[in-house]
PDB file of C-alpha atoms in Angstrom:
ATOM      1  CA  MET N   1     -80.032 127.856-213.809  1.00 98.00           C
ATOM      2  CA  ASN N   2     -76.877 125.246-215.932  1.00 98.00           C
ATOM      3  CA  TYR N   3     -77.181 122.353-214.977  1.00 98.00           C
ATOM      4  CA  ALA N   4     -74.628 119.279-215.620  1.00 96.00           C
ATOM      5  CA  ALA N   5     -76.648 116.133-217.659  1.00 97.00           C
ATOM      6  CA  ILE N   6     -80.002 114.487-218.183  1.00 98.00           C
ATOM      7  CA  LYS N   7     -79.788 111.102-217.800  1.00 97.00           C
ATOM      8  CA  LYS N   8     -82.784 109.599-219.434  1.00 97.00           C
ATOM      9  CA  TYR N   9     -82.345 105.672-218.738  1.00 96.00           C
ATOM     10  CA  ASP N  10     -81.143 105.975-214.688  1.00 96.00           C
ATOM     11  CA  ILE N  11     -81.988 103.317-212.315  1.00 95.00           C
ATOM     12  CA  ALA N  12     -79.439 104.891-209.545  1.00 93.00           C
ATOM     13  CA  ASN N  13     -81.264 107.212-208.115  1.00 95.00           C
ATOM     14  CA  GLY N  14     -84.704 106.031-207.607  1.00 96.00           C
ATOM     15  CA  PRO N  15     -87.107 102.887-208.291  1.00 96.00           C
ATOM     16  CA  GLY N  16     -87.083 101.781-211.393  1.00 97.00           C
ATOM     17  CA  VAL N  17     -85.828 103.788-214.521  1.00 98.00           C
ATOM     18  CA  ARG N  18     -85.896 107.261-213.714  1.00 98.00           C
ATOM     19  CA  VAL N  19     -85.338 110.343-215.728  1.00 98.00           C
ATOM     20  CA  SER N  20     -82.951 112.335-213.868  1.00 98.00           C
ATOM     21  CA  LEU N  21     -81.461 115.755-213.682  1.00 98.00           C
ATOM     22  CA  PHE N  22     -77.808 116.744-212.253  1.00 97.00           C
ATOM     23  CA  VAL N  23     -78.813 120.916-211.987  1.00 98.00           C
ATOM     24  CA  SER N  24     -74.886 122.450-211.228  1.00 98.00           C
ATOM     25  CA  GLY N  25     -73.908 124.583-208.397  1.00 97.00           C
ATOM     26  CA  CYS N  26     -73.598 123.590-204.247  1.00 97.00           C
ATOM     27  CA  ARG N  27     -72.501 124.698-201.743  1.00 95.00           C
ATOM     28  CA  HIS N  28     -71.780 121.865-199.459  1.00 93.00           C
ATOM     29  CA  HIS N  29     -68.757 120.897-201.176  1.00 92.00           C
ATOM     30  CA  CYS N  30     -69.695 117.194-199.260  1.00 91.00           C
ATOM     31  CA  LYS N  31     -65.775 115.629-198.926  1.00 91.00           C
ATOM     32  CA  GLY N  32     -65.876 113.191-201.785  1.00 88.00           C
ATOM     33  CA  CYS N  33     -68.892 113.574-203.618  1.00 88.00           C
ATOM     34  CA  PHE N  34     -69.020 111.632-206.458  1.00 84.00           C
ATOM     35  CA  ASN N  35     -70.343 114.619-208.389  1.00 87.00           C
ATOM     36  CA  SER N  36     -67.565 117.479-207.424  1.00 89.00           C
ATOM     37  CA  GLU N  37     -67.442 119.664-211.020  1.00 91.00           C
ATOM     38  CA  ALA N  38     -70.960 120.506-210.654  1.00 93.00           C
ATOM     39  CA  TRP N  39     -70.192 122.483-208.197  1.00 94.00           C
ATOM     40  CA  ASP N  40     -69.340 124.734-209.732  1.00 96.00           C
ATOM     41  CA  PHE N  41     -72.533 126.835-211.173  1.00 97.00           C
ATOM     42  CA  GLY N  42     -71.660 127.922-213.629  1.00 97.00           C
ATOM     43  CA  TYR N  43     -70.201 124.254-215.104  1.00 97.00           C
ATOM     44  CA  GLY N  44     -72.902 122.558-217.866  1.00 97.00           C
ATOM     45  CA  ASN N  45     -75.119 124.176-219.965  1.00 97.00           C
ATOM     46  CA  THR N  46     -78.297 127.025-219.080  1.00 98.00           C
ATOM     47  CA  PHE N  47     -81.298 125.330-218.449  1.00 98.00           C
ATOM     48  CA  GLY N  48     -84.046 126.787-221.211  1.00 98.00           C
ATOM     49  CA  LYS N  49     -86.825 125.055-223.400  1.00 97.00           C
ATOM     50  CA  ASN N  50     -85.802 123.060-225.535  1.00 98.00           C
ATOM     51  CA  ASP N  51     -84.146 121.061-222.381  1.00 98.00           C
ATOM     52  CA  MET N  52     -87.580 120.578-220.237  1.00 98.00           C
ATOM     53  CA  ASN N  53     -88.907 119.215-223.999  1.00 98.00           C
ATOM     54  CA  GLU N  54     -86.109 117.221-223.835  1.00 98.00           C
ATOM     55  CA  ILE N  55     -87.229 115.925-220.149  1.00 98.00           C
ATOM     56  CA  ILE N  56     -90.964 115.324-220.644  1.00 98.00           C
ATOM     57  CA  ALA N  57     -90.127 113.821-224.278  1.00 98.00           C
ATOM     58  CA  ALA N  58     -88.486 111.472-222.468  1.00 98.00           C
ATOM     59  CA  LEU N  59     -90.570 111.428-219.106  1.00 98.00           C
ATOM     60  CA  ASN N  60     -93.325 109.901-221.357  1.00 98.00           C
ATOM     61  CA  LYS N  61     -92.638 105.733-221.588  1.00 97.00           C
ATOM     62  CA  GLU N  62     -95.039 103.635-219.818  1.00 96.00           C
ATOM     63  CA  TYR N  63     -91.555 101.661-217.826  1.00 97.00           C
ATOM     64  CA  ILE N  64     -90.365 105.676-217.369  1.00 98.00           C
ATOM     65  CA  GLU N  65     -91.368 105.139-212.726  1.00 98.00           C
ATOM     66  CA  GLY N  66     -90.104 108.945-212.167  1.00 98.00           C
ATOM     67  CA  PHE N  67     -87.644 111.837-212.566  1.00 98.00           C
ATOM     68  CA  SER N  68     -85.350 112.074-209.918  1.00 98.00           C
ATOM     69  CA  VAL N  69     -83.246 115.472-209.155  1.00 98.00           C
ATOM     70  CA  LEU N  70     -79.825 116.384-207.991  1.00 96.00           C
ATOM     71  CA  GLY N  71     -76.795 117.634-208.829  1.00 91.00           C
ATOM     72  CA  GLY N  72     -75.095 119.879-208.091  1.00 94.00           C
ATOM     73  CA  GLU N  73     -77.223 121.535-204.810  1.00 97.00           C
ATOM     74  CA  PRO N  74     -81.180 121.602-206.883  1.00 98.00           C
ATOM     75  CA  PHE N  75     -82.816 123.441-203.082  1.00 97.00           C
ATOM     76  CA  GLU N  76     -79.858 126.354-203.984  1.00 97.00           C
ATOM     77  CA  PRO N  77     -81.195 129.687-203.598  1.00 97.00           C
ATOM     78  CA  GLU N  78     -79.811 129.988-207.787  1.00 97.00           C
ATOM     79  CA  ASN N  79     -81.820 126.511-208.237  1.00 97.00           C
ATOM     80  CA  LYS N  80     -84.813 127.394-206.752  1.00 96.00           C
ATOM     81  CA  GLU N  81     -87.059 128.767-209.005  1.00 97.00           C
ATOM     82  CA  THR N  82     -85.873 126.898-211.876  1.00 98.00           C
ATOM     83  CA  VAL N  83     -86.082 123.899-209.582  1.00 98.00           C
ATOM     84  CA  LEU N  84     -89.624 124.607-209.568  1.00 97.00           C
ATOM     85  CA  ASN N  85     -90.831 125.425-212.618  1.00 98.00           C
ATOM     86  CA  ILE N  86     -89.518 122.648-214.275  1.00 98.00           C
ATOM     87  CA  LEU N  87     -90.986 120.413-210.662  1.00 98.00           C
ATOM     88  CA  ARG N  88     -95.033 121.876-212.222  1.00 98.00           C
ATOM     89  CA  ALA N  89     -94.639 121.261-215.562  1.00 98.00           C
ATOM     90  CA  VAL N  90     -93.165 116.911-214.140  1.00 98.00           C
ATOM     91  CA  ARG N  91     -96.073 117.429-212.277  1.00 97.00           C
ATOM     92  CA  GLU N  92     -98.602 119.184-214.693  1.00 98.00           C
ATOM     93  CA  HIS N  93     -96.963 116.314-217.522  1.00 98.00           C
ATOM     94  CA  PHE N  94     -97.057 113.485-215.159  1.00 98.00           C
ATOM     95  CA  PRO N  95     -99.660 112.993-211.902  1.00 97.00           C
ATOM     96  CA  ASP N  96     -98.779 109.433-211.400  1.00 96.00           C
ATOM     97  CA  LYS N  97     -95.205 109.258-212.253  1.00 98.00           C
ATOM     98  CA  THR N  98     -92.853 110.106-209.443  1.00 98.00           C
ATOM     99  CA  ILE N  99     -90.719 112.251-208.304  1.00 98.00           C
ATOM    100  CA  TRP N 100     -87.401 112.053-205.999  1.00 98.00           C
ATOM    101  CA  CYS N 101     -85.618 114.998-205.216  1.00 98.00           C
ATOM    102  CA  TYR N 102     -81.468 114.795-203.533  1.00 97.00           C
ATOM    103  CA  SER N 103     -80.134 117.176-200.835  1.00 97.00           C
ATOM    104  CA  GLY N 104     -77.418 117.886-198.909  1.00 97.00           C
ATOM    105  CA  PHE N 105     -80.220 120.000-197.032  1.00 97.00           C
ATOM    106  CA  LEU N 106     -82.100 118.674-193.949  1.00 97.00           C
ATOM    107  CA  PHE N 107     -85.271 117.525-194.147  1.00 97.00           C
ATOM    108  CA  ASP N 108     -86.607 120.435-191.282  1.00 94.00           C
ATOM    109  CA  GLU N 109     -84.761 123.335-192.956  1.00 94.00           C
ATOM    110  CA  LEU N 110     -86.099 122.971-196.603  1.00 96.00           C
ATOM    111  CA  LYS N 111     -89.722 122.717-194.176  1.00 93.00           C
ATOM    112  CA  GLU N 112     -88.486 126.414-193.764  1.00 90.00           C
ATOM    113  CA  THR N 113     -86.699 128.199-197.061  1.00 90.00           C
ATOM    114  CA  ALA N 114     -88.549 125.473-199.679  1.00 91.00           C
ATOM    115  CA  GLY N 115     -91.845 124.081-198.646  1.00 87.00           C
ATOM    116  CA  SER N 116     -93.382 124.829-202.310  1.00 92.00           C
ATOM    117  CA  LEU N 117     -91.214 122.908-203.775  1.00 95.00           C
ATOM    118  CA  LEU N 118     -91.048 120.260-201.132  1.00 96.00           C
ATOM    119  CA  LYS N 119     -94.672 120.072-202.072  1.00 96.00           C
ATOM    120  CA  LEU N 120     -93.901 118.664-205.099  1.00 98.00           C
ATOM    121  CA  ILE N 121     -91.722 115.860-204.046  1.00 98.00           C
ATOM    122  CA  ASP N 122     -92.389 112.661-203.835  1.00 98.00           C
ATOM    123  CA  VAL N 123     -89.508 111.573-202.381  1.00 98.00           C
ATOM    124  CA  LEU N 124     -86.487 113.739-200.553  1.00 98.00           C
ATOM    125  CA  VAL N 125     -83.174 112.048-200.235  1.00 98.00           C
ATOM    126  CA  ASP N 126     -81.827 114.908-197.273  1.00 98.00           C
ATOM    127  CA  GLY N 127     -78.500 115.111-195.134  1.00 96.00           C
ATOM    128  CA  LYS N 128     -74.726 116.348-196.594  1.00 96.00           C
ATOM    129  CA  PHE N 129     -72.372 112.579-197.695  1.00 95.00           C
ATOM    130  CA  ILE N 130     -70.540 112.174-195.365  1.00 94.00           C
ATOM    131  CA  GLU N 131     -67.517 109.576-196.108  1.00 94.00           C
ATOM    132  CA  GLU N 132     -67.076 108.183-192.969  1.00 96.00           C
ATOM    133  CA  LYS N 133     -69.520 106.716-193.712  1.00 96.00           C
ATOM    134  CA  LYS N 134     -70.596 105.830-196.384  1.00 94.00           C
ATOM    135  CA  ASN N 135     -72.255 102.075-197.171  1.00 93.00           C
ATOM    136  CA  LEU N 136     -71.678 100.873-200.380  1.00 90.00           C
ATOM    137  CA  ARG N 137     -74.627  98.740-199.339  1.00 92.00           C
ATOM    138  CA  LEU N 138     -77.704 100.554-199.173  1.00 93.00           C
ATOM    139  CA  LYS N 139     -79.952 101.687-200.839  1.00 92.00           C
ATOM    140  CA  PHE N 140     -80.274 104.750-203.683  1.00 94.00           C
ATOM    141  CA  ARG N 141     -77.723 106.514-200.753  1.00 93.00           C
ATOM    142  CA  GLY N 142     -74.456 107.123-200.473  1.00 92.00           C
ATOM    143  CA  SER N 143     -73.885 107.540-196.469  1.00 94.00           C
ATOM    144  CA  GLU N 144     -75.379 106.841-193.689  1.00 94.00           C
ATOM    145  CA  ASN N 145     -77.293 109.602-191.836  1.00 96.00           C
ATOM    146  CA  GLN N 146     -78.848 109.875-195.757  1.00 96.00           C
ATOM    147  CA  ARG N 147     -81.899 109.778-194.977  1.00 97.00           C
ATOM    148  CA  LEU N 148     -84.915 108.046-197.844  1.00 97.00           C
ATOM    149  CA  ILE N 149     -87.779 110.052-196.416  1.00 98.00           C
ATOM    150  CA  ASP N 150     -91.602 110.459-197.685  1.00 98.00           C
ATOM    151  CA  VAL N 151     -92.325 113.646-198.504  1.00 98.00           C
ATOM    152  CA  LYS N 152     -95.745 113.894-198.550  1.00 96.00           C
ATOM    153  CA  LYS N 153     -96.339 112.213-195.260  1.00 97.00           C
ATOM    154  CA  SER N 154     -93.654 113.807-193.348  1.00 97.00           C
ATOM    155  CA  LEU N 155     -95.692 116.985-193.817  1.00 96.00           C
ATOM    156  CA  GLU N 156     -99.489 115.610-193.351  1.00 96.00           C
ATOM    157  CA  LYS N 157     -97.721 114.358-190.228  1.00 95.00           C
ATOM    158  CA  ASN N 158     -95.485 117.641-189.611  1.00 93.00           C
ATOM    159  CA  GLN N 159     -92.581 115.346-188.327  1.00 95.00           C
ATOM    160  CA  VAL N 160     -89.907 113.132-190.580  1.00 97.00           C
ATOM    161  CA  ILE N 161     -91.803 109.472-192.198  1.00 97.00           C
ATOM    162  CA  GLU N 162     -88.637 108.139-193.478  1.00 96.00           C
ATOM    163  CA  ILE N 163     -89.120 105.059-195.496  1.00 95.00           C
ATOM    164  CA  GLU N 164     -88.051 101.635-195.076  1.00 79.00           C
ATOM    165  CA  GLU N 165     -85.574 100.011-197.042  1.00 68.00           C
TER     166      GLU N 165
END
């Protein structure tokens, strides 16, 4: 899997100061996407052990609230296995830090195709970015159709439980 960037001090993609991984590769091709260069699966660098160590070291600070994964599309078939391994490592090292993930796929689609990944995520921001529904006043998402989902509660209740803003 390739990635576009690792941001060690991100305040835009979840609450508090976070470490964020921007994966490469996305087939959604949303009009107006802020990260369209990451649509290409070959964009950026190949993710490896040194990158994992960099993420773990960046997360190992008290003021870092959590880890966010976005893209590109973390749930593309080409990315899922590596993202799963990354999330497992983050959970193992930092069980109390939150994990957020952004996806153009909907929660119900992911429940069917990526259940093992979902179990490691605290909050999923789901849904494609729709430029006509863009709203700059929304917290942690770009368009009004996107939802902030409490993944653990949603899996437990077998229905989407959104987080109140």
